[in-house]
């Protein structure tokens, strides 16, 4: 989905092999996305690096609501071994006032990743769970400003359940 406003998407499922992103929503406003699910997406690449596969990617959206976005079992074969490394369940970049209700991800590298140099401003995660993540369950990093998480659970995450790090872009606080 690219651009526009007033969208309503309900019960969208994407799965299968490949690399990149399962569901991409970019540049939309005042829209509702319910029950988006990306799962069982594998990559096969020697020398894989960061962010090889993403389940649901919200990019540069404003005033959107995501109800029950889910991603699970994303990863692949890197250097001859199966791994969930370099996968992102739900990625949020450059979004303003977007709300994510009951988000969930499991069997993934990073469950939900608020990242990107464009910044995320005044976004919220309300409820949800991130389980069996290779590195982190929920991450607010880089240039995320005034983002909030309420009633979120992270279980069995390899490095951290939650990461919150300061801005990397000058002028953001």
JSON list of N, CA, C and O in Angstrom, two decimals, residues 6 9-10 12 22 34 41 43 45 59 70 75-76 79 85 91 103 110 114 123 137 144 147 150 153 159 171 173:
[
{"chain": "A", "resi": 6, "resn": "UNK", "atom": "N", "xyz": [-7.74, 7.18, 4.53]},
{"chain": "A", "resi": 6, "resn": "UNK", "atom": "CA", "xyz": [-9.06, 6.58, 4.71]},
{"chain": "A", "resi": 6, "resn": "UNK", "atom": "C", "xyz": [-9.12, 5.11, 4.35]},
{"chain": "A", "resi": 6, "resn": "UNK", "atom": "O", "xyz": [-10.21, 4.57, 4.15]},
{"chain": "A", "resi": 9, "resn": "UNK", "atom": "N", "xyz": [-8.08, -1.92, 5.79]},
{"chain": "A", "resi": 9, "resn": "UNK", "atom": "CA", "xyz": [-7.66, -3.25, 5.38]},
{"chain": "A", "resi": 9, "resn": "UNK", "atom": "C", "xyz": [-7.92, -4.18, 6.55]},
{"chain": "A", "resi": 9, "resn": "UNK", "atom": "O", "xyz": [-7.56, -3.88, 7.68]},
{"chain": "A", "resi": 10, "resn": "UNK", "atom": "N", "xyz": [-8.52, -5.33, 6.28]},
{"chain": "A", "resi": 10, "resn": "UNK", "atom": "CA", "xyz": [-8.92, -6.26, 7.32]},
{"chain": "A", "resi": 10, "resn": "UNK", "atom": "C", "xyz": [-8.56, -7.68, 6.91]},
{"chain": "A", "resi": 10, "resn": "UNK", "atom": "O", "xyz": [-8.87, -8.11, 5.79]},
{"chain": "A", "resi": 12, "resn": "UNK", "atom": "N", "xyz": [-5.50, -9.52, 6.39]},
{"chain": "A", "resi": 12, "resn": "UNK", "atom": "CA", "xyz": [-4.54, -9.69, 5.30]},
{"chain": "A", "resi": 12, "resn": "UNK", "atom": "C", "xyz": [-3.44, -10.63, 5.78]},
{"chain": "A", "resi": 12, "resn": "UNK", "atom": "O", "xyz": [-2.86, -10.42, 6.85]},
{"chain": "A", "resi": 22, "resn": "UNK", "atom": "N", "xyz": [7.05, -8.63, 3.92]},
{"chain": "A", "resi": 22, "resn": "UNK", "atom": "CA", "xyz": [5.79, -9.30, 3.61]},
{"chain": "A", "resi": 22, "resn": "UNK", "atom": "C", "xyz": [4.68, -8.30, 3.30]},
{"chain": "A", "resi": 22, "resn": "UNK", "atom": "O", "xyz": [4.05, -8.36, 2.25]},
{"chain": "A", "resi": 34, "resn": "UNK", "atom": "N", "xyz": [-6.40, -3.83, 10.17]},
{"chain": "A", "resi": 34, "resn": "UNK", "atom": "CA", "xyz": [-6.74, -4.84, 11.18]},
{"chain": "A", "resi": 34, "resn": "UNK", "atom": "C", "xyz": [-6.30, -6.23, 10.74]},
{"chain": "A", "resi": 34, "resn": "UNK", "atom": "O", "xyz": [-6.46, -6.60, 9.58]},
{"chain": "A", "resi": 41, "resn": "UNK", "atom": "N", "xyz": [8.22, -16.57, 6.29]},
{"chain": "A", "resi": 41, "resn": "UNK", "atom": "CA", "xyz": [8.98, -16.00, 5.18]},
{"chain": "A", "resi": 41, "resn": "UNK", "atom": "C", "xyz": [10.45, -16.30, 5.44]},
{"chain": "A", "resi": 41, "resn": "UNK", "atom": "O", "xyz": [10.99, -15.95, 6.48]},
{"chain": "A", "resi": 43, "resn": "UNK", "atom": "N", "xyz": [14.56, -16.51, 3.93]},
{"chain": "A", "resi": 43, "resn": "UNK", "atom": "CA", "xyz": [15.53, -16.08, 2.94]},
{"chain": "A", "resi": 43, "resn": "UNK", "atom": "C", "xyz": [16.63, -17.12, 2.89]},
{"chain": "A", "resi": 43, "resn": "UNK", "atom": "O", "xyz": [16.84, -17.88, 3.83]},
{"chain": "A", "resi": 45, "resn": "UNK", "atom": "N", "xyz": [20.49, -16.89, 1.86]},
{"chain": "A", "resi": 45, "resn": "UNK", "atom": "CA", "xyz": [21.55, -16.04, 1.35]},
{"chain": "A", "resi": 45, "resn": "UNK", "atom": "C", "xyz": [22.79, -16.19, 2.20]},
{"chain": "A", "resi": 45, "resn": "UNK", "atom": "O", "xyz": [22.76, -16.03, 3.41]},
{"chain": "A", "resi": 59, "resn": "UNK", "atom": "N", "xyz": [5.80, 2.52, 7.20]},
{"chain": "A", "resi": 59, "resn": "UNK", "atom": "CA", "xyz": [6.79, 3.52, 6.85]},
{"chain": "A", "resi": 59, "resn": "UNK", "atom": "C", "xyz": [6.13, 4.86, 6.50]},
{"chain": "A", "resi": 59, "resn": "UNK", "atom": "O", "xyz": [5.28, 4.91, 5.61]},
{"chain": "A", "resi": 70, "resn": "UNK", "atom": "N", "xyz": [0.56, -9.01, 13.31]},
{"chain": "A", "resi": 70, "resn": "UNK", "atom": "CA", "xyz": [1.29, -10.18, 13.77]},
{"chain": "A", "resi": 70, "resn": "UNK", "atom": "C", "xyz": [2.36, -10.58, 12.76]},
{"chain": "A", "resi": 70, "resn": "UNK", "atom": "O", "xyz": [2.15, -10.46, 11.55]},
{"chain": "A", "resi": 75, "resn": "UNK", "atom": "N", "xyz": [12.96, -15.82, 8.98]},
{"chain": "A", "resi": 75, "resn": "UNK", "atom": "CA", "xyz": [14.38, -16.09, 9.08]},
{"chain": "A", "resi": 75, "resn": "UNK", "atom": "C", "xyz": [14.87, -16.76, 7.83]},
{"chain": "A", "resi": 75, "resn": "UNK", "atom": "O", "xyz": [14.34, -16.53, 6.75]},
{"chain": "A", "resi": 76, "resn": "UNK", "atom": "N", "xyz": [15.84, -17.60, 7.99]},
{"chain": "A", "resi": 76, "resn": "UNK", "atom": "CA", "xyz": [16.33, -18.28, 6.81]},
{"chain": "A", "resi": 76, "resn": "UNK", "atom": "C", "xyz": [17.61, -19.03, 7.02]},
{"chain": "A", "resi": 76, "resn": "UNK", "atom": "O", "xyz": [17.97, -19.39, 8.13]},
{"chain": "A", "resi": 79, "resn": "UNK", "atom": "N", "xyz": [24.74, -18.84, 5.69]},
{"chain": "A", "resi": 79, "resn": "UNK", "atom": "CA", "xyz": [26.00, -19.55, 5.88]},
{"chain": "A", "resi": 79, "resn": "UNK", "atom": "C", "xyz": [25.83, -21.03, 6.19]},
{"chain": "A", "resi": 79, "resn": "UNK", "atom": "O", "xyz": [26.62, -21.61, 6.91]},
{"chain": "A", "resi": 85, "resn": "UNK", "atom": "N", "xyz": [18.02, -14.71, 12.77]},
{"chain": "A", "resi": 85, "resn": "UNK", "atom": "CA", "xyz": [18.76, -13.44, 12.75]},
{"chain": "A", "resi": 85, "resn": "UNK", "atom": "C", "xyz": [18.44, -12.64, 11.50]},
{"chain": "A", "resi": 85, "resn": "UNK", "atom": "O", "xyz": [18.12, -13.18, 10.46]},
{"chain": "A", "resi": 91, "resn": "UNK", "atom": "N", "xyz": [8.15, -3.54, 11.77]},
{"chain": "A", "resi": 91, "resn": "UNK", "atom": "CA", "xyz": [9.09, -2.43, 11.70]},
{"chain": "A", "resi": 91, "resn": "UNK", "atom": "C", "xyz": [8.31, -1.13, 11.52]},
{"chain": "A", "resi": 91, "resn": "UNK", "atom": "O", "xyz": [7.40, -1.06, 10.69]},
{"chain": "A", "resi": 103, "resn": "UNK", "atom": "N", "xyz": [-0.12, -5.89, 19.24]},
{"chain": "A", "resi": 103, "resn": "UNK", "atom": "CA", "xyz": [0.89, -6.37, 18.30]},
{"chain": "A", "resi": 103, "resn": "UNK", "atom": "C", "xyz": [1.57, -7.61, 18.86]},
{"chain": "A", "resi": 103, "resn": "UNK", "atom": "O", "xyz": [1.75, -7.73, 20.06]},
{"chain": "A", "resi": 110, "resn": "UNK", "atom": "N", "xyz": [14.07, -9.49, 15.86]},
{"chain": "A", "resi": 110, "resn": "UNK", "atom": "CA", "xyz": [13.51, -8.38, 16.64]},
{"chain": "A", "resi": 110, "resn": "UNK", "atom": "C", "xyz": [12.00, -8.37, 16.45]},
{"chain": "A", "resi": 110, "resn": "UNK", "atom": "O", "xyz": [11.52, -8.28, 15.32]},
{"chain": "A", "resi": 114, "resn": "UNK", "atom": "N", "xyz": [11.03, 0.04, 16.30]},
{"chain": "A", "resi": 114, "resn": "UNK", "atom": "CA", "xyz": [10.80, 1.44, 15.96]},
{"chain": "A", "resi": 114, "resn": "UNK", "atom": "C", "xyz": [12.17, 2.02, 15.67]},
{"chain": "A", "resi": 114, "resn": "UNK", "atom": "O", "xyz": [12.98, 2.19, 16.57]},
{"chain": "A", "resi": 123, "resn": "UNK", "atom": "N", "xyz": [4.09, 7.82, 18.72]},
{"chain": "A", "resi": 123, "resn": "UNK", "atom": "CA", "xyz": [3.48, 6.53, 18.41]},
{"chain": "A", "resi": 123, "resn": "UNK", "atom": "C", "xyz": [3.27, 5.74, 19.70]},
{"chain": "A", "resi": 123, "resn": "UNK", "atom": "O", "xyz": [3.93, 6.00, 20.71]},
{"chain": "A", "resi": 137, "resn": "UNK", "atom": "N", "xyz": [12.71, -8.00, 22.07]},
{"chain": "A", "resi": 137, "resn": "UNK", "atom": "CA", "xyz": [11.26, -8.03, 21.87]},
{"chain": "A", "resi": 137, "resn": "UNK", "atom": "C", "xyz": [10.73, -6.74, 21.26]},
{"chain": "A", "resi": 137, "resn": "UNK", "atom": "O", "xyz": [10.18, -6.74, 20.17]},
{"chain": "A", "resi": 144, "resn": "UNK", "atom": "N", "xyz": [13.31, 7.83, 17.74]},
{"chain": "A", "resi": 144, "resn": "UNK", "atom": "CA", "xyz": [11.93, 7.74, 18.22]},
{"chain": "A", "resi": 144, "resn": "UNK", "atom": "C", "xyz": [11.71, 8.77, 19.33]},
{"chain": "A", "resi": 144, "resn": "UNK", "atom": "O", "xyz": [12.49, 8.85, 20.27]},
{"chain": "A", "resi": 147, "resn": "UNK", "atom": "N", "xyz": [7.44, 8.18, 22.10]},
{"chain": "A", "resi": 147, "resn": "UNK", "atom": "CA", "xyz": [6.73, 6.93, 21.83]},
{"chain": "A", "resi": 147, "resn": "UNK", "atom": "C", "xyz": [6.49, 6.22, 23.15]},
{"chain": "A", "resi": 147, "resn": "UNK", "atom": "O", "xyz": [7.26, 6.36, 24.09]},
{"chain": "A", "resi": 150, "resn": "UNK", "atom": "N", "xyz": [2.41, 0.32, 26.51]},
{"chain": "A", "resi": 150, "resn": "UNK", "atom": "CA", "xyz": [1.59, -0.01, 27.67]},
{"chain": "A", "resi": 150, "resn": "UNK", "atom": "C", "xyz": [1.20, -1.48, 27.61]},
{"chain": "A", "resi": 150, "resn": "UNK", "atom": "O", "xyz": [0.79, -1.98, 26.56]},
{"chain": "A", "resi": 153, "resn": "UNK", "atom": "N", "xyz": [4.30, -7.45, 26.80]},
{"chain": "A", "resi": 153, "resn": "UNK", "atom": "CA", "xyz": [5.07, -8.53, 27.41]},
{"chain": "A", "resi": 153, "resn": "UNK", "atom": "C", "xyz": [6.14, -9.00, 26.44]},
{"chain": "A", "resi": 153, "resn": "UNK", "atom": "O", "xyz": [5.87, -9.18, 25.25]},
{"chain": "A", "resi": 159, "resn": "UNK", "atom": "N", "xyz": [18.67, -11.08, 23.94]},
{"chain": "A", "resi": 159, "resn": "UNK", "atom": "CA", "xyz": [19.50, -10.03, 24.52]},
{"chain": "A", "resi": 159, "resn": "UNK", "atom": "C", "xyz": [18.73, -9.14, 25.47]},
{"chain": "A", "resi": 159, "resn": "UNK", "atom": "O", "xyz": [19.23, -8.73, 26.49]},
{"chain": "A", "resi": 171, "resn": "UNK", "atom": "N", "xyz": [19.06, 17.41, 17.15]},
{"chain": "A", "resi": 171, "resn": "UNK", "atom": "CA", "xyz": [17.88, 18.24, 17.38]},
{"chain": "A", "resi": 171, "resn": "UNK", "atom": "C", "xyz": [16.67, 17.52, 17.92]},
{"chain": "A", "resi": 171, "resn": "UNK", "atom": "O", "xyz": [15.69, 18.12, 18.29]},
{"chain": "A", "resi": 173, "resn": "UNK", "atom": "N", "xyz": [14.80, 15.19, 20.78]},
{"chain": "A", "resi": 173, "resn": "UNK", "atom": "CA", "xyz": [14.96, 14.86, 22.19]},
{"chain": "A", "resi": 173, "resn": "UNK", "atom": "C", "xyz": [13.90, 13.89, 22.62]},
{"chain": "A", "resi": 173, "resn": "UNK", "atom": "O", "xyz": [12.91, 13.71, 21.98]}
]
